[in-house]
XYZ file of C-alpha atoms in Angstrom:
484
model
C -0.016 0.085 0.069
C 1.396 3.420 -1.017
C 1.468 6.180 1.383
C 2.184 10.158 0.881
C 4.520 11.844 3.167
C 4.975 15.634 3.684
C 8.695 16.567 4.583
C 10.565 19.708 5.123
C 14.068 20.314 4.894
C 16.555 23.310 4.698
C 17.921 22.308 1.299
C 16.638 19.638 -1.187
C 19.305 18.341 -3.581
C 17.937 16.558 -6.718
C 20.666 14.171 -7.968
C 22.842 12.047 -5.739
C 26.070 11.886 -7.846
C 29.434 13.394 -6.910
C 28.181 16.930 -7.083
C 24.967 16.432 -5.261
C 26.782 14.652 -2.435
C 29.270 17.656 -2.317
C 26.438 20.316 -2.122
C 24.777 18.234 0.633
C 27.769 17.740 2.580
C 28.628 21.513 2.586
C 25.218 22.561 3.735
C 25.123 20.056 6.471
C 28.595 21.121 7.633
C 26.967 24.608 7.731
C 24.418 23.513 10.289
C 21.535 23.025 7.794
C 19.584 19.816 6.977
C 19.540 18.111 3.614
C 18.083 15.546 1.579
C 19.315 13.792 -1.472
C 16.977 12.404 -4.080
C 18.350 9.697 -6.405
C 16.710 7.151 -8.673
C 19.844 5.233 -9.553
C 23.185 4.839 -7.607
C 24.320 7.145 -5.071
C 27.788 8.340 -6.271
C 26.584 8.870 -9.724
C 28.109 8.680 -13.244
C 31.637 9.298 -12.195
C 31.785 6.501 -9.727
C 30.185 3.749 -11.823
C 30.231 4.563 -15.510
C 32.788 7.176 -16.214
C 35.876 8.452 -14.414
C 36.518 5.442 -12.147
C 35.917 2.525 -14.416
C 37.426 4.070 -17.656
C 40.603 4.919 -15.922
C 40.705 1.378 -14.217
C 40.408 0.071 -17.889
C 43.270 2.389 -19.080
C 45.847 2.108 -16.317
C 46.902 -1.564 -16.912
C 47.703 -0.707 -20.451
C 49.719 2.338 -19.475
C 51.581 0.517 -16.951
C 52.511 -2.328 -19.284
C 53.491 0.185 -22.024
C 55.570 2.042 -19.537
C 57.618 -1.042 -18.460
C 58.078 -1.660 -22.264
C 59.770 1.580 -22.780
C 62.509 1.147 -20.176
C 65.431 -1.171 -21.027
C 65.906 -3.937 -18.214
C 62.042 -3.836 -17.556
C 61.379 -4.253 -21.231
C 63.180 -7.680 -21.205
C 61.098 -8.859 -18.182
C 57.592 -8.021 -19.777
C 56.784 -11.428 -21.585
C 52.941 -11.251 -21.680
C 50.128 -8.950 -23.010
C 47.321 -7.623 -20.839
C 44.989 -10.255 -19.207
C 41.592 -8.810 -20.201
C 39.817 -10.869 -17.559
C 42.086 -9.504 -14.745
C 41.523 -5.891 -16.072
C 37.622 -6.214 -15.913
C 37.708 -7.708 -12.548
C 39.891 -4.677 -11.158
C 37.468 -2.520 -12.914
C 34.745 -4.091 -11.142
C 36.351 -3.471 -7.809
C 36.697 0.170 -8.491
C 33.031 0.448 -9.215
C 32.208 -1.603 -6.026
C 30.470 -4.063 -8.392
C 27.979 -1.296 -9.052
C 26.718 -1.404 -5.476
C 26.359 2.045 -3.471
C 26.353 0.574 0.000
C 29.403 2.453 0.903
C 28.146 5.787 -0.525
C 24.826 5.162 1.334
C 26.665 4.601 4.569
C 28.630 7.852 3.984
C 25.438 9.811 3.593
C 24.080 8.195 7.012
C 27.212 9.113 8.791
C 27.236 12.617 7.417
C 23.733 13.320 8.291
C 22.241 13.403 4.928
C 18.922 11.896 4.477
C 18.493 9.924 1.095
C 15.013 9.393 -0.716
C 15.402 6.838 -3.590
C 13.201 8.149 -6.553
C 12.477 10.501 -9.229
C 12.066 14.151 -8.032
C 10.578 17.123 -9.836
C 9.993 20.707 -8.982
C 6.274 21.499 -8.700
C 6.409 25.231 -7.571
C 8.747 27.532 -5.658
C 10.647 25.534 -3.093
C 8.488 22.453 -3.595
C 9.694 18.952 -4.916
C 7.485 15.929 -5.346
C 9.218 12.593 -5.307
C 7.910 9.382 -6.777
C 9.782 6.968 -4.469
C 11.299 3.579 -5.551
C 9.540 2.324 -2.541
C 6.209 3.139 -4.045
C 5.460 6.166 -1.709
C 5.140 9.665 -2.743
C 6.820 12.448 -1.086
C 5.913 16.122 -0.897
C 9.053 18.153 0.009
C 9.296 21.718 1.069
C 12.890 23.433 1.092
C 13.196 26.259 3.739
C 16.132 27.660 1.862
C 17.066 25.957 -1.389
C 16.466 23.544 -3.989
C 19.527 22.391 -5.975
C 19.596 20.711 -9.374
C 22.429 18.342 -9.546
C 21.056 16.127 -12.203
C 24.315 15.633 -14.290
C 24.323 15.058 -18.056
C 23.184 12.699 -20.826
C 24.827 11.471 -23.984
C 24.104 13.617 -26.912
C 23.365 11.331 -30.070
C 23.951 12.405 -33.543
C 21.375 12.462 -36.242
C 22.702 9.571 -38.313
C 20.613 7.497 -40.583
C 19.883 4.200 -38.854
C 21.442 4.915 -35.649
C 18.111 4.752 -33.694
C 17.298 1.432 -35.075
C 20.273 -0.503 -33.919
C 21.873 -1.267 -30.454
C 24.852 0.749 -29.626
C 26.930 1.546 -26.638
C 27.119 4.867 -24.849
C 30.068 5.474 -22.335
C 27.870 3.652 -19.673
C 27.886 0.283 -21.631
C 31.596 0.505 -22.644
C 32.800 1.097 -19.128
C 30.554 -1.630 -17.760
C 31.174 -4.234 -20.576
C 31.615 -7.776 -19.449
C 33.663 -8.773 -22.604
C 35.929 -7.198 -25.143
C 34.519 -7.113 -28.687
C 36.531 -8.341 -31.398
C 35.803 -5.217 -33.436
C 34.718 -1.843 -32.048
C 33.968 1.365 -33.799
C 34.048 4.597 -31.872
C 32.133 7.688 -32.901
C 33.611 10.887 -31.694
C 37.199 12.141 -31.225
C 36.814 13.872 -27.818
C 38.309 12.806 -24.382
C 35.746 9.805 -23.762
C 36.058 8.341 -27.338
C 39.979 8.790 -27.515
C 40.391 7.263 -23.995
C 37.974 4.317 -24.566
C 39.318 3.693 -28.091
C 42.965 3.135 -26.625
C 41.764 1.123 -23.557
C 39.844 -1.312 -25.845
C 42.592 -1.472 -28.462
C 45.001 -2.579 -25.734
C 42.615 -5.020 -24.333
C 42.577 -6.936 -27.686
C 39.659 -5.318 -29.850
C 40.420 -4.081 -33.414
C 39.150 -0.321 -32.989
C 38.122 2.107 -35.674
C 37.617 5.727 -34.465
C 35.613 8.005 -36.513
C 35.519 11.838 -35.876
C 33.932 14.528 -37.890
C 36.629 17.073 -37.078
C 40.213 16.469 -35.522
C 41.019 14.357 -32.690
C 40.871 16.142 -29.332
C 40.149 19.524 -31.193
C 39.962 21.517 -28.055
C 43.370 21.159 -27.379
C 46.616 22.275 -29.264
C 47.232 20.408 -32.362
C 50.774 19.607 -31.244
C 49.583 18.083 -28.089
C 46.856 16.128 -29.768
C 49.056 14.893 -32.501
C 51.096 13.022 -29.963
C 47.931 11.388 -28.877
C 46.917 10.243 -32.279
C 50.502 8.966 -32.852
C 49.906 6.882 -29.589
C 46.401 5.427 -30.960
C 47.892 4.507 -34.241
C 50.694 2.770 -32.287
C 48.156 0.674 -30.581
C 46.510 -0.258 -34.078
C 43.549 2.201 -33.738
C 42.339 3.149 -37.351
C 41.556 6.734 -37.299
C 39.045 8.291 -39.638
C 39.215 12.026 -38.862
C 37.444 14.772 -40.769
C 35.164 12.003 -41.608
C 31.330 11.895 -41.398
C 29.268 8.766 -40.887
C 26.377 8.396 -43.532
C 24.425 5.758 -42.082
C 24.401 2.673 -39.837
C 22.664 -0.709 -40.232
C 22.495 -3.979 -38.608
C 23.444 -7.002 -40.371
C 21.892 -10.562 -40.317
C 24.517 -11.808 -38.171
C 24.105 -8.999 -35.464
C 27.150 -7.058 -36.673
C 26.863 -3.214 -37.545
C 28.014 -1.678 -40.998
C 28.917 2.032 -40.952
C 28.974 3.786 -44.066
C 31.530 6.492 -43.853
C 32.407 9.436 -46.083
C 35.619 7.573 -47.112
C 35.068 3.821 -46.118
C 32.646 1.194 -45.045
C 33.473 -0.377 -41.738
C 31.754 -3.679 -40.056
C 32.056 -4.089 -36.532
C 30.550 -6.129 -33.513
C 29.846 -3.029 -31.342
C 29.510 0.646 -31.811
C 30.270 3.286 -29.070
C 28.824 6.610 -29.551
C 30.781 9.399 -27.664
C 29.714 12.521 -29.449
C 29.050 14.974 -26.577
C 26.905 15.264 -23.472
C 24.268 17.874 -22.546
C 22.669 18.810 -19.078
C 20.091 16.268 -17.975
C 17.156 18.758 -17.253
C 14.411 16.771 -18.746
C 11.634 15.845 -16.662
C 12.503 17.545 -13.488
C 9.696 20.226 -13.480
C 11.829 23.358 -14.427
C 8.916 24.443 -16.674
C 6.669 24.755 -13.391
C 8.907 27.619 -12.391
C 8.970 29.405 -15.828
C 12.224 27.759 -17.096
C 11.755 26.748 -20.608
C 13.836 26.103 -23.771
C 13.522 28.180 -26.672
C 11.770 26.589 -29.582
C 13.836 24.042 -31.319
C 16.719 24.186 -28.701
C 17.503 22.351 -25.548
C 17.135 23.935 -22.122
C 20.283 25.443 -20.869
C 20.406 27.144 -17.320
C 22.129 30.373 -16.640
C 23.692 30.556 -13.145
C 25.859 33.197 -11.256
C 29.108 32.414 -9.496
C 27.312 30.706 -6.512
C 25.110 28.617 -8.683
C 21.828 30.630 -8.375
C 19.775 29.976 -11.474
C 18.508 33.134 -13.462
C 15.077 33.556 -14.798
C 11.906 31.761 -13.966
C 10.316 32.960 -10.835
C 13.348 33.418 -8.805
C 13.780 36.180 -6.437
C 17.301 37.931 -6.509
C 16.782 39.226 -2.870
C 16.004 35.692 -1.626
C 17.402 33.207 -4.177
C 16.141 29.467 -3.845
C 16.908 27.656 -6.949
C 20.483 26.449 -7.624
C 22.328 24.248 -10.235
C 25.664 22.726 -10.047
C 27.808 20.406 -11.990
C 27.032 19.240 -15.488
C 23.473 20.460 -14.954
C 24.618 24.038 -14.753
C 25.941 23.521 -18.282
C 29.324 25.291 -17.957
C 32.088 22.922 -17.250
C 31.299 19.105 -17.472
C 34.162 17.654 -15.482
C 33.775 15.804 -12.174
C 36.517 17.503 -9.956
C 35.167 21.042 -11.484
C 31.577 20.125 -10.641
C 32.456 19.205 -7.119
C 34.519 22.451 -6.638
C 31.513 24.330 -7.792
C 29.213 22.162 -5.346
C 31.443 23.094 -2.481
C 31.011 26.820 -3.375
C 27.174 26.526 -3.919
C 26.683 24.458 -0.682
C 28.679 27.182 1.324
C 26.769 30.025 -0.325
C 23.517 28.436 0.485
C 24.584 27.940 4.229
C 25.829 31.667 4.429
C 22.822 33.029 3.078
C 20.677 30.920 5.396
C 22.706 32.445 8.144
C 22.405 35.902 6.710
C 26.227 36.010 6.363
C 25.877 36.508 2.518
C 23.715 38.731 0.522
C 23.848 39.317 -3.107
C 26.529 38.035 -5.101
C 29.743 36.442 -3.904
C 33.239 38.232 -4.379
C 35.587 36.575 -6.996
C 37.849 33.962 -5.568
C 35.850 33.850 -2.201
C 34.653 30.327 -0.836
C 31.278 30.964 -2.268
C 32.189 31.846 -5.972
C 33.164 29.492 -8.700
C 35.706 31.865 -10.120
C 38.256 29.243 -11.300
C 35.431 27.968 -14.052
C 36.387 31.126 -15.841
C 39.982 31.041 -15.344
C 41.735 27.754 -14.308
C 39.697 24.682 -15.278
C 42.420 21.636 -15.047
C 41.763 18.832 -17.567
C 43.457 15.501 -18.136
C 43.161 13.069 -21.076
C 44.337 9.689 -19.679
C 45.606 8.344 -22.817
C 49.152 7.190 -23.275
C 50.580 9.563 -23.908
C 48.686 11.668 -21.455
C 47.723 15.220 -22.327
C 46.873 17.747 -19.524
C 45.966 21.374 -19.561
C 44.678 24.254 -17.492
C 43.192 27.747 -18.038
C 43.140 29.450 -21.317
C 44.560 28.684 -24.788
C 46.160 31.325 -26.729
C 43.006 31.656 -28.805
C 40.547 31.786 -25.854
C 43.004 34.454 -24.152
C 42.964 36.516 -27.317
C 39.108 36.319 -27.501
C 38.873 37.408 -23.723
C 41.010 40.621 -24.667
C 44.265 39.759 -23.174
C 47.409 40.780 -24.742
C 49.304 37.207 -24.951
C 52.268 35.272 -26.214
C 53.082 31.677 -25.682
C 56.314 29.398 -25.365
C 56.347 26.018 -26.603
C 58.981 23.318 -26.435
C 59.308 19.532 -26.722
C 59.734 17.808 -23.302
C 63.357 16.882 -23.473
C 64.914 16.937 -20.020
C 67.081 14.632 -17.978
C 63.948 13.291 -16.316
C 62.136 12.435 -19.398
C 65.003 10.610 -20.943
C 65.238 8.697 -17.727
C 61.576 7.995 -17.672
C 61.375 6.099 -20.798
C 63.500 5.314 -24.088
C 62.458 7.866 -26.954
C 60.159 9.821 -24.753
C 58.256 12.222 -26.748
C 56.490 15.112 -25.233
C 55.434 18.670 -25.636
C 54.746 21.679 -23.333
C 53.148 25.168 -23.824
C 52.743 28.294 -21.397
C 50.518 31.136 -22.256
C 51.358 34.390 -20.844
C 49.585 37.458 -20.075
C 52.019 40.144 -21.308
C 50.602 43.065 -19.386
C 50.788 41.506 -16.003
C 53.581 38.677 -16.730
C 51.638 35.854 -15.243
C 50.393 32.724 -16.734
C 46.953 32.382 -18.246
C 47.387 28.684 -19.234
C 49.348 25.727 -19.693
C 49.449 22.298 -21.777
C 51.600 19.289 -21.315
C 51.519 16.174 -23.524
C 53.671 13.077 -23.090
C 53.854 9.990 -20.756
C 52.986 10.649 -17.174
C 52.548 14.504 -17.612
C 49.114 14.590 -15.547
C 51.196 15.056 -12.399
C 52.719 18.293 -13.799
C 49.239 19.751 -13.904
C 48.738 20.914 -10.434
C 51.829 22.991 -10.324
C 50.423 24.791 -13.446
C 46.932 25.067 -11.925
C 48.440 26.676 -8.679
C 50.449 29.089 -10.986
C 47.386 30.215 -12.930
C 45.135 30.412 -9.828
C 47.699 32.258 -7.791
C 48.566 34.476 -10.758
C 52.148 33.924 -9.708
C 54.491 36.477 -11.376
C 56.840 34.808 -13.839
C 59.929 36.422 -12.206
C 58.713 34.755 -8.883
C 58.033 31.609 -10.731
C 61.592 31.620 -11.928
C 62.465 30.802 -8.345
C 60.359 27.654 -7.881
C 63.298 25.183 -8.598
C 62.424 21.756 -10.261
C 64.101 18.843 -8.659
C 66.570 16.985 -10.700
C 66.159 14.803 -12.450
C 62.409 15.211 -12.888
C 60.312 15.793 -15.963
C 59.137 19.089 -14.077
C 62.522 20.575 -15.332
C 60.607 21.473 -18.274
C 59.350 24.436 -16.190
C 62.837 25.782 -16.198
C 63.285 25.203 -19.863
C 60.170 26.963 -20.782
C 60.957 29.961 -18.688
C 64.400 30.134 -20.069
C 62.886 29.959 -23.622
C 60.519 32.905 -22.668
C 63.462 34.945 -21.730
C 64.094 34.666 -17.984
């Protein structure tokens, strides 16, 4: 027998992924009550179908290849990857798709969980169709936070809707390695998973309408492309897909602009969009323009613009992918922490109006210093603005680029190939951005992030001496190339 419950909380969070968890955690730390509404697994996409499982699939191949590039270790490597062992380790990092530990953390933190589908019905009101069969009418004293993540964007390719294909969810949770795999999309997810499956034994074809990793400098992306080709990935770049059809034996045939490809599985990784459907935003006046997807506009604390919001007493917030600005887990959690703190501060009367840039309540780094890593082999890591972005934002910029050729890189691997770039604000002589490409360069990134966020003057950065012999010595070479 179903029942209807009326409950009241300080904050209602729709979406129990990493972002929703962080918002709820911060408001509870701020002395408020919070409820998390989630219809699937607590922990969300990153924990079970994205960040963690994809990196678990990638890491064994990178470790093996790393050993194969060092004489002495190379001779000791006599086997290829054990796909079954890799998948078993992947299962461990997803907790076998069980969220018991995440739920226990909620309980220990003092966050209530309602499993079900929630949608906004009016100002500060949320209804939940509970998975337990009950209905919940919830009222928020202070805030409702939309933290619903994102959904795959599927391209309008003839025949695609008529066949079964993988999204990143199916790929990262696969129980076996297909003999032949086609990957649509040359972005981060497509590139990473193409290499992971190639190293696990699949024959992989990657198709992209544009370049590979087009958001990154060409010199850096070209190193990743070379790494994919070395693993046997067949790259069809600047290539459209005309149609997809299923064959009598269950295989799929893709008609490309330059070839015909037949595969056992098709992985579609052509982008994502905020998951805002079915959560009742229209009930508070937020609708999409005709023919377009709904996108939310937020201030630096996460307050949603438009609808029936009240600037003097904001109540509707969005964080993470749902906010639509930076779709990266670490950046979403950063924004969630700022939003949670802002909600708690407003509830106490400690914050009115907007938040000062770089304060604990503002997502300022979203505009200046977003770090990003492509966990391929070689890796690609960047933070901040590219030259083009800096110029578009009105900065007078210069850049300095070098191959990574230092003592640390030569010791790290035979025939180490890497590339590094710094983007400099010529008026203030501080870094606006940095990019590194090469084996294991991800660990160089946080130093660059600190330099960009801290606006460290280059003449002071010159005194940050890199330990010898490390790959970080490339920082010294870049500053020398700049003229310091």
